[in-house]
Amino acid sequence: MSLHLFDHHIHSTRSDGEVSLADRARSVAVRPHGISDHYPWRDKMRHDDDVLRYLDDAATLGLRVGLEYDLGVAPPLLASTRRSLHYLIGAVHQLEVDGVRIGYDIAGQFVKGKLRGKPFPETDRFSDEALRRRILERTLEVVREGIEEIGIDVLGHPTFTPLQALGDPETSYPIEWQERLIELCVRADVAIELNESYGVPHHAFLVRAKRAGARFSVGSDTHGPLLELERTAKMIEAAALPHERFLDGRRVRTPV
Ligand SMILES: [Zn+2]
Ligand SMILES: [Zn+2]
C-alpha cells in the first residue's frame, strides 16, 4: 500500500540531511512532501537570517517549508519569522533536568536499529524511577512551551525519549502521562506526528489520541532517500486513523 498523505518532516543538506534542497524539490512529484530542517543547526541554522534565507531558497523551488524546532533549547526566533514559515514542527532531542543535560542520541540510534542488535547501553541510568519521573514532567513542560509560546503546528516524534528504549512504551509511559500529552496537543489543535524513522507513537497511544479527537501529521524524518512510508501506513491502518484528520502541508492553528 503506498501512502500519499503529505509528509512534513524531511531533512536536507541545510541541516544534517544528505540531499540538497533542489533534489528535494524534484521528489515532490513522487509523493507530496515539504522540507523541515533542524533549527538550530551548528553553523547552518543559527538565527532568523539563516531561517529566512532557507525559507526563501526552498519556497523558490516550490517546496512547502517548515522547521524542526528543538524544543527546550533553541534560541528564540522572531514571531514574524515563525509566522512566515508554512508550518513548524517542534521536537525534543535532549532535556535539561535539574541542571543536568540528558542526551537522546544513543537512545535515538538504538530505537532506529543502528546499534546492530546490541542491548540499549543506558538501561541502568534510565531505569532510575526519580529520573524517569523528572523526564516525563520536563517533557510536558517543554511541549507546553512549544505550543503556547513558539506556536508549533506539529509535535514531532512525540513519545521518543530514552525511556522508549527501555522496552514496552505502555510501561515506560504511564497512561495518565500519555493522556496529558495528548490533551496538550488536542486543546491547541497541534498535530501528533507519526514518525516513520522512530516508529512512534505506539499503537495504544494513537488509539487514545484518536479517541481524544487529535489531529495527526505524517513525518518520514528521512535524511536520505525518499522511501515508502511502510511503518506509518501500518500504524494508520491498525489504529484506523481517518485521513481527513491529517495535516496537508498547511497550518490549521493560528500562529502565536
Ligand atoms: Zn527529531
Ligand atoms: Zn527530524
PDB file of C-alpha atoms and ligand atoms in Angstrom:
ATOM      1  CA  MET A   1       0.000   0.000   0.000  1.00  0.00           C
ATOM      2  CA  SER A   2       1.511   3.332  -0.906  1.00  0.00           C
ATOM      3  CA  LEU A   3       0.647   6.310   1.219  1.00  0.00           C
ATOM      4  CA  HIS A   4       0.067   9.717  -0.313  1.00  0.00           C
ATOM      5  CA  LEU A   5      -0.560  11.823   2.752  1.00  0.00           C
ATOM      6  CA  PHE A   6       1.615  14.942   2.938  1.00  0.00           C
ATOM      7  CA  ASP A   7       4.998  14.222   4.551  1.00  0.00           C
ATOM      8  CA  HIS A   8       6.019  17.233   6.659  1.00  0.00           C
ATOM      9  CA  HIS A   9       9.239  16.008   8.192  1.00  0.00           C
ATOM     10  CA  ILE A  10      12.184  15.825   5.769  1.00  0.00           C
ATOM     11  CA  HIS A  11      15.789  16.983   6.089  1.00  0.00           C
ATOM     12  CA  SER A  12      18.230  18.376   3.552  1.00  0.00           C
ATOM     13  CA  THR A  13      21.856  19.480   3.435  1.00  0.00           C
ATOM     14  CA  ARG A  14      20.696  22.705   5.066  1.00  0.00           C
ATOM     15  CA  SER A  15      20.988  20.825   8.367  1.00  0.00           C
ATOM     16  CA  ASP A  16      22.037  17.176   8.766  1.00  0.00           C
ATOM     17  CA  GLY A  17      20.410  15.645   5.667  1.00  0.00           C
ATOM     18  CA  GLU A  18      22.279  14.254   2.665  1.00  0.00           C
ATOM     19  CA  VAL A  19      20.036  15.581  -0.111  1.00  0.00           C
ATOM     20  CA  SER A  20      20.059  19.128  -1.496  1.00  0.00           C
ATOM     21  CA  LEU A  21      17.011  21.386  -1.489  1.00  0.00           C
ATOM     22  CA  ALA A  22      16.927  21.216  -5.288  1.00  0.00           C
ATOM     23  CA  ASP A  23      16.768  17.399  -5.221  1.00  0.00           C
ATOM     24  CA  ARG A  24      14.128  17.508  -2.506  1.00  0.00           C
ATOM     25  CA  ALA A  25      12.067  19.823  -4.707  1.00  0.00           C
ATOM     26  CA  ARG A  26      12.216  17.226  -7.514  1.00  0.00           C
ATOM     27  CA  SER A  27      10.928  14.362  -5.343  1.00  0.00           C
ATOM     28  CA  VAL A  28       7.695  16.193  -4.513  1.00  0.00           C
ATOM     29  CA  ALA A  29       6.415  14.593  -7.725  1.00  0.00           C
ATOM     30  CA  VAL A  30       6.985  11.098  -6.247  1.00  0.00           C
ATOM     31  CA  ARG A  31       4.773  11.798  -3.261  1.00  0.00           C
ATOM     32  CA  PRO A  32       3.795  15.107  -1.627  1.00  0.00           C
ATOM     33  CA  HIS A  33       6.229  16.424   0.953  1.00  0.00           C
ATOM     34  CA  GLY A  34       7.685  19.553   2.475  1.00  0.00           C
ATOM     35  CA  ILE A  35      11.059  20.305   3.994  1.00  0.00           C
ATOM     36  CA  SER A  36      11.796  20.849   7.682  1.00  0.00           C
ATOM     37  CA  ASP A  37      15.425  21.153   8.652  1.00  0.00           C
ATOM     38  CA  HIS A  38      16.683  21.410  12.206  1.00  0.00           C
ATOM     39  CA  TYR A  39      16.679  24.736  13.991  1.00  0.00           C
ATOM     40  CA  PRO A  40      19.180  25.414  15.388  1.00  0.00           C
ATOM     41  CA  TRP A  41      21.849  23.524  13.474  1.00  0.00           C
ATOM     42  CA  ARG A  42      25.542  24.313  14.071  1.00  0.00           C
ATOM     43  CA  ASP A  43      26.796  26.895  11.560  1.00  0.00           C
ATOM     44  CA  LYS A  44      23.886  26.428   9.149  1.00  0.00           C
ATOM     45  CA  MET A  45      20.748  27.458  11.069  1.00  0.00           C
ATOM     46  CA  ARG A  46      21.775  29.877  13.765  1.00  0.00           C
ATOM     47  CA  HIS A  47      19.264  32.715  13.770  1.00  0.00           C
ATOM     48  CA  ASP A  48      16.422  34.468  11.988  1.00  0.00           C
ATOM     49  CA  ASP A  49      18.542  35.418   8.977  1.00  0.00           C
ATOM     50  CA  ASP A  50      19.569  31.819   8.291  1.00  0.00           C
ATOM     51  CA  VAL A  51      15.978  30.632   8.660  1.00  0.00           C
ATOM     52  CA  LEU A  52      14.591  33.336   6.375  1.00  0.00           C
ATOM     53  CA  ARG A  53      17.204  32.580   3.702  1.00  0.00           C
ATOM     54  CA  TYR A  54      16.328  28.888   3.951  1.00  0.00           C
ATOM     55  CA  LEU A  55      12.625  29.670   3.637  1.00  0.00           C
ATOM     56  CA  ASP A  56      13.260  31.847   0.622  1.00  0.00           C
ATOM     57  CA  ASP A  57      15.533  29.321  -1.123  1.00  0.00           C
ATOM     58  CA  ALA A  58      13.194  26.379  -0.520  1.00  0.00           C
ATOM     59  CA  ALA A  59       9.974  28.239  -1.330  1.00  0.00           C
ATOM     60  CA  THR A  60      11.506  29.494  -4.603  1.00  0.00           C
ATOM     61  CA  LEU A  61      11.994  25.835  -5.545  1.00  0.00           C
ATOM     62  CA  GLY A  62       8.289  25.254  -4.875  1.00  0.00           C
ATOM     63  CA  LEU A  63       8.671  23.473  -1.539  1.00  0.00           C
ATOM     64  CA  ARG A  64       6.431  23.887   1.485  1.00  0.00           C
ATOM     65  CA  VAL A  65       8.804  24.956   4.221  1.00  0.00           C
ATOM     66  CA  GLY A  66       8.811  24.127   7.899  1.00  0.00           C
ATOM     67  CA  LEU A  67      11.435  23.748  10.590  1.00  0.00           C
ATOM     68  CA  GLU A  68      12.142  21.087  13.154  1.00  0.00           C
ATOM     69  CA  TYR A  69      12.396  23.377  16.156  1.00  0.00           C
ATOM     70  CA  ASP A  70      14.473  21.987  19.001  1.00  0.00           C
ATOM     71  CA  LEU A  71      12.127  22.359  21.977  1.00  0.00           C
ATOM     72  CA  GLY A  72      13.669  23.458  25.232  1.00  0.00           C
ATOM     73  CA  VAL A  73      16.993  24.567  23.769  1.00  0.00           C
ATOM     74  CA  ALA A  74      16.525  26.607  20.563  1.00  0.00           C
ATOM     75  CA  PRO A  75      17.374  30.312  20.699  1.00  0.00           C
ATOM     76  CA  PRO A  76      14.114  32.252  20.190  1.00  0.00           C
ATOM     77  CA  LEU A  77      13.078  33.267  16.681  1.00  0.00           C
ATOM     78  CA  LEU A  78      11.125  36.424  15.907  1.00  0.00           C
ATOM     79  CA  ALA A  79       7.370  35.924  15.731  1.00  0.00           C
ATOM     80  CA  SER A  80       7.481  37.289  12.175  1.00  0.00           C
ATOM     81  CA  THR A  81       9.952  34.554  11.167  1.00  0.00           C
ATOM     82  CA  ARG A  82       7.860  31.808  12.746  1.00  0.00           C
ATOM     83  CA  ARG A  83       4.725  33.117  11.064  1.00  0.00           C
ATOM     84  CA  SER A  84       6.297  33.298   7.633  1.00  0.00           C
ATOM     85  CA  LEU A  85       7.064  29.570   7.631  1.00  0.00           C
ATOM     86  CA  HIS A  86       4.409  27.268   6.200  1.00  0.00           C
ATOM     87  CA  TYR A  87       4.440  25.164   9.350  1.00  0.00           C
ATOM     88  CA  LEU A  88       6.520  24.484  12.424  1.00  0.00           C
ATOM     89  CA  ILE A  89       7.374  21.095  13.890  1.00  0.00           C
ATOM     90  CA  GLY A  90       8.551  21.060  17.495  1.00  0.00           C
ATOM     91  CA  ALA A  91      10.570  18.107  18.784  1.00  0.00           C
ATOM     92  CA  VAL A  92      12.556  17.205  21.884  1.00  0.00           C
ATOM     93  CA  HIS A  93      16.115  15.906  21.293  1.00  0.00           C
ATOM     94  CA  GLN A  94      17.559  16.456  24.772  1.00  0.00           C
ATOM     95  CA  LEU A  95      16.399  17.717  28.115  1.00  0.00           C
ATOM     96  CA  GLU A  96      17.916  19.579  30.955  1.00  0.00           C
ATOM     97  CA  VAL A  97      16.776  18.053  34.222  1.00  0.00           C
ATOM     98  CA  ASP A  98      17.963  19.605  37.490  1.00  0.00           C
ATOM     99  CA  GLY A  99      20.854  21.265  35.677  1.00  0.00           C
ATOM    100  CA  VAL A 100      21.989  18.021  34.033  1.00  0.00           C
ATOM    101  CA  ARG A 101      21.808  17.583  30.269  1.00  0.00           C
ATOM    102  CA  ILE A 102      20.111  14.369  29.221  1.00  0.00           C
ATOM    103  CA  GLY A 103      21.191  13.467  25.695  1.00  0.00           C
ATOM    104  CA  TYR A 104      18.873  11.435  23.468  1.00  0.00           C
ATOM    105  CA  ASP A 105      21.417  10.495  20.811  1.00  0.00           C
ATOM    106  CA  ILE A 106      22.291   6.971  21.953  1.00  0.00           C
ATOM    107  CA  ALA A 107      18.625   6.176  22.559  1.00  0.00           C
ATOM    108  CA  GLY A 108      17.886   7.513  19.069  1.00  0.00           C
ATOM    109  CA  GLN A 109      20.467   5.237  17.482  1.00  0.00           C
ATOM    110  CA  PHE A 110      19.115   2.297  19.443  1.00  0.00           C
ATOM    111  CA  VAL A 111      15.490   2.965  18.514  1.00  0.00           C
ATOM    112  CA  LYS A 112      16.421   3.386  14.844  1.00  0.00           C
ATOM    113  CA  GLY A 113      18.173  -0.005  14.930  1.00  0.00           C
ATOM    114  CA  LYS A 114      21.652   1.429  14.411  1.00  0.00           C
ATOM    115  CA  LEU A 115      23.346  -0.359  17.322  1.00  0.00           C
ATOM    116  CA  ARG A 116      23.450  -3.705  15.457  1.00  0.00           C
ATOM    117  CA  GLY A 117      21.230  -5.631  17.829  1.00  0.00           C
ATOM    118  CA  LYS A 118      23.163  -4.655  20.957  1.00  0.00           C
ATOM    119  CA  PRO A 119      21.095  -4.002  24.101  1.00  0.00           C
ATOM    120  CA  PHE A 120      20.355  -0.377  24.998  1.00  0.00           C
ATOM    121  CA  PRO A 121      23.586   0.759  26.733  1.00  0.00           C
ATOM    122  CA  GLU A 122      21.858   3.260  29.049  1.00  0.00           C
ATOM    123  CA  THR A 123      19.279   0.940  30.582  1.00  0.00           C
ATOM    124  CA  ASP A 124      20.588   1.335  34.132  1.00  0.00           C
ATOM    125  CA  ARG A 125      20.636   5.112  34.044  1.00  0.00           C
ATOM    126  CA  PHE A 126      17.109   5.481  32.704  1.00  0.00           C
ATOM    127  CA  SER A 127      15.623   2.792  34.909  1.00  0.00           C
ATOM    128  CA  ASP A 128      16.029   5.157  37.842  1.00  0.00           C
ATOM    129  CA  GLU A 129      12.497   5.967  38.934  1.00  0.00           C
ATOM    130  CA  ALA A 130      13.184   9.550  40.077  1.00  0.00           C
ATOM    131  CA  LEU A 131      14.936  10.402  36.802  1.00  0.00           C
ATOM    132  CA  ARG A 132      12.136   8.797  34.823  1.00  0.00           C
ATOM    133  CA  ARG A 133       9.543  10.939  36.592  1.00  0.00           C
ATOM    134  CA  ARG A 134      11.579  14.109  36.026  1.00  0.00           C
ATOM    135  CA  ILE A 135      11.978  13.354  32.318  1.00  0.00           C
ATOM    136  CA  LEU A 136       8.249  12.828  31.954  1.00  0.00           C
ATOM    137  CA  GLU A 137       7.364  16.080  33.728  1.00  0.00           C
ATOM    138  CA  ARG A 138      10.034  18.124  31.962  1.00  0.00           C
ATOM    139  CA  THR A 139       8.853  16.782  28.600  1.00  0.00           C
ATOM    140  CA  LEU A 140       5.349  18.089  29.252  1.00  0.00           C
ATOM    141  CA  GLU A 141       6.796  21.470  30.247  1.00  0.00           C
ATOM    142  CA  VAL A 142       8.839  21.960  27.083  1.00  0.00           C
ATOM    143  CA  VAL A 143       5.982  20.727  24.895  1.00  0.00           C
ATOM    144  CA  ARG A 144       3.602  23.173  26.562  1.00  0.00           C
ATOM    145  CA  GLU A 145       6.096  25.974  25.984  1.00  0.00           C
ATOM    146  CA  GLY A 146       6.437  24.918  22.340  1.00  0.00           C
ATOM    147  CA  ILE A 147       2.687  25.024  21.897  1.00  0.00           C
ATOM    148  CA  GLU A 148       1.908  28.204  23.804  1.00  0.00           C
ATOM    149  CA  GLU A 149       4.977  30.360  23.217  1.00  0.00           C
ATOM    150  CA  ILE A 150       6.527  29.117  19.994  1.00  0.00           C
ATOM    151  CA  GLY A 151       3.349  28.147  18.221  1.00  0.00           C
ATOM    152  CA  ILE A 152       4.311  24.746  16.860  1.00  0.00           C
ATOM    153  CA  ASP A 153       1.846  23.094  14.487  1.00  0.00           C
ATOM    154  CA  VAL A 154       3.142  19.558  14.854  1.00  0.00           C
ATOM    155  CA  LEU A 155       4.664  17.655  17.756  1.00  0.00           C
ATOM    156  CA  GLY A 156       7.466  15.653  16.126  1.00  0.00           C
ATOM    157  CA  HIS A 157       8.254  12.077  17.286  1.00  0.00           C
ATOM    158  CA  PRO A 158       6.007  12.720  20.339  1.00  0.00           C
ATOM    159  CA  THR A 159       6.853   9.773  22.550  1.00  0.00           C
ATOM    160  CA  PHE A 160      10.511   9.446  21.680  1.00  0.00           C
ATOM    161  CA  THR A 161      12.710   9.766  24.783  1.00  0.00           C
ATOM    162  CA  PRO A 162      15.388   7.413  26.155  1.00  0.00           C
ATOM    163  CA  LEU A 163      12.538   5.818  28.127  1.00  0.00           C
ATOM    164  CA  GLN A 164      11.220   4.392  24.867  1.00  0.00           C
ATOM    165  CA  ALA A 165      14.462   2.430  24.517  1.00  0.00           C
ATOM    166  CA  LEU A 166      13.751   0.599  27.794  1.00  0.00           C
ATOM    167  CA  GLY A 167      11.075  -1.555  26.208  1.00  0.00           C
ATOM    168  CA  ASP A 168       7.287  -1.537  26.252  1.00  0.00           C
ATOM    169  CA  PRO A 169       6.129   2.090  25.933  1.00  0.00           C
ATOM    170  CA  GLU A 170       2.949   1.267  27.849  1.00  0.00           C
ATOM    171  CA  THR A 171       5.193   0.549  30.834  1.00  0.00           C
ATOM    172  CA  SER A 172       7.649   3.425  30.322  1.00  0.00           C
ATOM    173  CA  TYR A 173       4.886   5.974  29.814  1.00  0.00           C
ATOM    174  CA  PRO A 174       2.084   5.984  32.394  1.00  0.00           C
ATOM    175  CA  ILE A 175      -1.311   6.174  30.709  1.00  0.00           C
ATOM    176  CA  GLU A 176      -2.107   9.298  32.670  1.00  0.00           C
ATOM    177  CA  TRP A 177       1.047  10.968  31.264  1.00  0.00           C
ATOM    178  CA  GLN A 178       0.139   9.909  27.716  1.00  0.00           C
ATOM    179  CA  GLU A 179      -3.297  11.434  28.176  1.00  0.00           C
ATOM    180  CA  ARG A 180      -1.852  14.714  29.414  1.00  0.00           C
ATOM    181  CA  LEU A 181       0.466  14.907  26.405  1.00  0.00           C
ATOM    182  CA  ILE A 182      -2.418  14.199  24.052  1.00  0.00           C
ATOM    183  CA  GLU A 183      -4.602  16.749  25.816  1.00  0.00           C
ATOM    184  CA  LEU A 184      -1.964  19.484  25.407  1.00  0.00           C
ATOM    185  CA  CYS A 185      -1.983  18.853  21.656  1.00  0.00           C
ATOM    186  CA  VAL A 186      -5.729  18.450  21.230  1.00  0.00           C
ATOM    187  CA  ARG A 187      -6.608  21.591  23.152  1.00  0.00           C
ATOM    188  CA  ALA A 188      -4.369  23.704  20.900  1.00  0.00           C
ATOM    189  CA  ASP A 189      -5.091  21.776  17.686  1.00  0.00           C
ATOM    190  CA  VAL A 190      -1.452  20.714  17.388  1.00  0.00           C
ATOM    191  CA  ALA A 191      -0.982  17.652  15.220  1.00  0.00           C
ATOM    192  CA  ILE A 192       0.565  14.487  16.619  1.00  0.00           C
ATOM    193  CA  GLU A 193       3.241  13.189  14.286  1.00  0.00           C
ATOM    194  CA  LEU A 194       3.527   9.593  13.162  1.00  0.00           C
ATOM    195  CA  ASN A 195       7.264   9.265  12.719  1.00  0.00           C
ATOM    196  CA  GLU A 196       8.444   6.628  10.245  1.00  0.00           C
ATOM    197  CA  SER A 197      12.078   6.591  11.440  1.00  0.00           C
ATOM    198  CA  TYR A 198      11.409   6.147  15.142  1.00  0.00           C
ATOM    199  CA  GLY A 199       8.199   4.162  14.705  1.00  0.00           C
ATOM    200  CA  VAL A 200       6.368   6.336  17.226  1.00  0.00           C
ATOM    201  CA  PRO A 201       3.856   6.787  18.723  1.00  0.00           C
ATOM    202  CA  HIS A 202       2.905   3.238  19.631  1.00  0.00           C
ATOM    203  CA  HIS A 203      -0.494   1.801  18.829  1.00  0.00           C
ATOM    204  CA  ALA A 204      -2.239   2.350  22.178  1.00  0.00           C
ATOM    205  CA  PHE A 205      -1.146   5.999  22.181  1.00  0.00           C
ATOM    206  CA  LEU A 206      -2.574   6.531  18.698  1.00  0.00           C
ATOM    207  CA  VAL A 207      -5.856   4.950  19.709  1.00  0.00           C
ATOM    208  CA  ARG A 208      -6.053   7.256  22.745  1.00  0.00           C
ATOM    209  CA  ALA A 209      -5.201  10.276  20.601  1.00  0.00           C
ATOM    210  CA  LYS A 210      -7.839   9.407  18.044  1.00  0.00           C
ATOM    211  CA  ARG A 211     -10.448   8.976  20.786  1.00  0.00           C
ATOM    212  CA  ALA A 212      -9.491  12.419  22.163  1.00  0.00           C
ATOM    213  CA  GLY A 213     -10.079  13.997  18.740  1.00  0.00           C
ATOM    214  CA  ALA A 214      -6.449  14.647  17.825  1.00  0.00           C
ATOM    215  CA  ARG A 215      -5.082  15.792  14.535  1.00  0.00           C
ATOM    216  CA  PHE A 216      -2.174  13.894  13.015  1.00  0.00           C
ATOM    217  CA  SER A 217       0.767  14.536  10.737  1.00  0.00           C
ATOM    218  CA  VAL A 218       2.973  12.247   8.676  1.00  0.00           C
ATOM    219  CA  GLY A 219       6.738  12.560   9.105  1.00  0.00           C
ATOM    220  CA  SER A 220       9.211  10.219   7.426  1.00  0.00           C
ATOM    221  CA  ASP A 221      12.061  12.101   9.111  1.00  0.00           C
ATOM    222  CA  THR A 222      14.285  10.987   6.264  1.00  0.00           C
ATOM    223  CA  HIS A 223      17.805  12.364   5.975  1.00  0.00           C
ATOM    224  CA  GLY A 224      18.492  10.443   2.754  1.00  0.00           C
ATOM    225  CA  PRO A 225      16.328   8.858   0.055  1.00  0.00           C
ATOM    226  CA  LEU A 226      12.590   9.360  -0.011  1.00  0.00           C
ATOM    227  CA  LEU A 227      11.237   5.886   0.746  1.00  0.00           C
ATOM    228  CA  GLU A 228       7.776   4.383   1.043  1.00  0.00           C
ATOM    229  CA  LEU A 229       6.084   5.057   4.387  1.00  0.00           C
ATOM    230  CA  GLU A 230       5.644   1.414   5.267  1.00  0.00           C
ATOM    231  CA  ARG A 231       5.557   1.615   9.049  1.00  0.00           C
ATOM    232  CA  THR A 232       3.409   4.732   9.006  1.00  0.00           C
ATOM    233  CA  ALA A 233       0.882   3.102   6.689  1.00  0.00           C
ATOM    234  CA  LYS A 234       0.621   0.149   9.067  1.00  0.00           C
ATOM    235  CA  MET A 235       0.256   2.421  12.103  1.00  0.00           C
ATOM    236  CA  ILE A 236      -2.538   4.376  10.399  1.00  0.00           C
ATOM    237  CA  GLU A 237      -4.326   1.235   9.336  1.00  0.00           C
ATOM    238  CA  ALA A 238      -4.047  -0.521  12.693  1.00  0.00           C
ATOM    239  CA  ALA A 239      -5.467   2.469  14.595  1.00  0.00           C
ATOM    240  CA  ALA A 240      -7.949   3.264  11.780  1.00  0.00           C
ATOM    241  CA  LEU A 241      -6.926   6.925  11.726  1.00  0.00           C
ATOM    242  CA  PRO A 242      -9.097   8.884   9.286  1.00  0.00           C
ATOM    243  CA  HIS A 243      -7.064  10.520   6.510  1.00  0.00           C
ATOM    244  CA  GLU A 244      -9.006  13.767   6.877  1.00  0.00           C
ATOM    245  CA  ARG A 245      -7.511  14.225  10.355  1.00  0.00           C
ATOM    246  CA  PHE A 246      -4.012  14.581   8.825  1.00  0.00           C
ATOM    247  CA  LEU A 247      -2.362  17.891   8.009  1.00  0.00           C
ATOM    248  CA  ASP A 248      -1.751  18.544   4.328  1.00  0.00           C
ATOM    249  CA  GLY A 249       1.197  20.934   4.411  1.00  0.00           C
ATOM    250  CA  ARG A 250      -0.859  23.831   5.693  1.00  0.00           C
ATOM    251  CA  ARG A 251      -1.314  25.254   9.153  1.00  0.00           C
ATOM    252  CA  VAL A 252      -4.635  24.886  10.858  1.00  0.00           C
ATOM    253  CA  ARG A 253      -3.819  26.779  14.025  1.00  0.00           C
ATOM    254  CA  THR A 254      -3.232  30.496  14.195  1.00  0.00           C
ATOM    255  CA  PRO A 255       0.486  31.186  14.697  1.00  0.00           C
ATOM    256  CA  VAL A 256       1.445  32.528  18.125  1.00  0.00           C
TER     257      VAL A 256
HETATM  258 ZN    ZN B   1      13.985  14.984  15.516  1.00  0.00          ZN
HETATM  259 ZN    ZN B   2      13.962  15.198  12.045  1.00  0.00          ZN
END
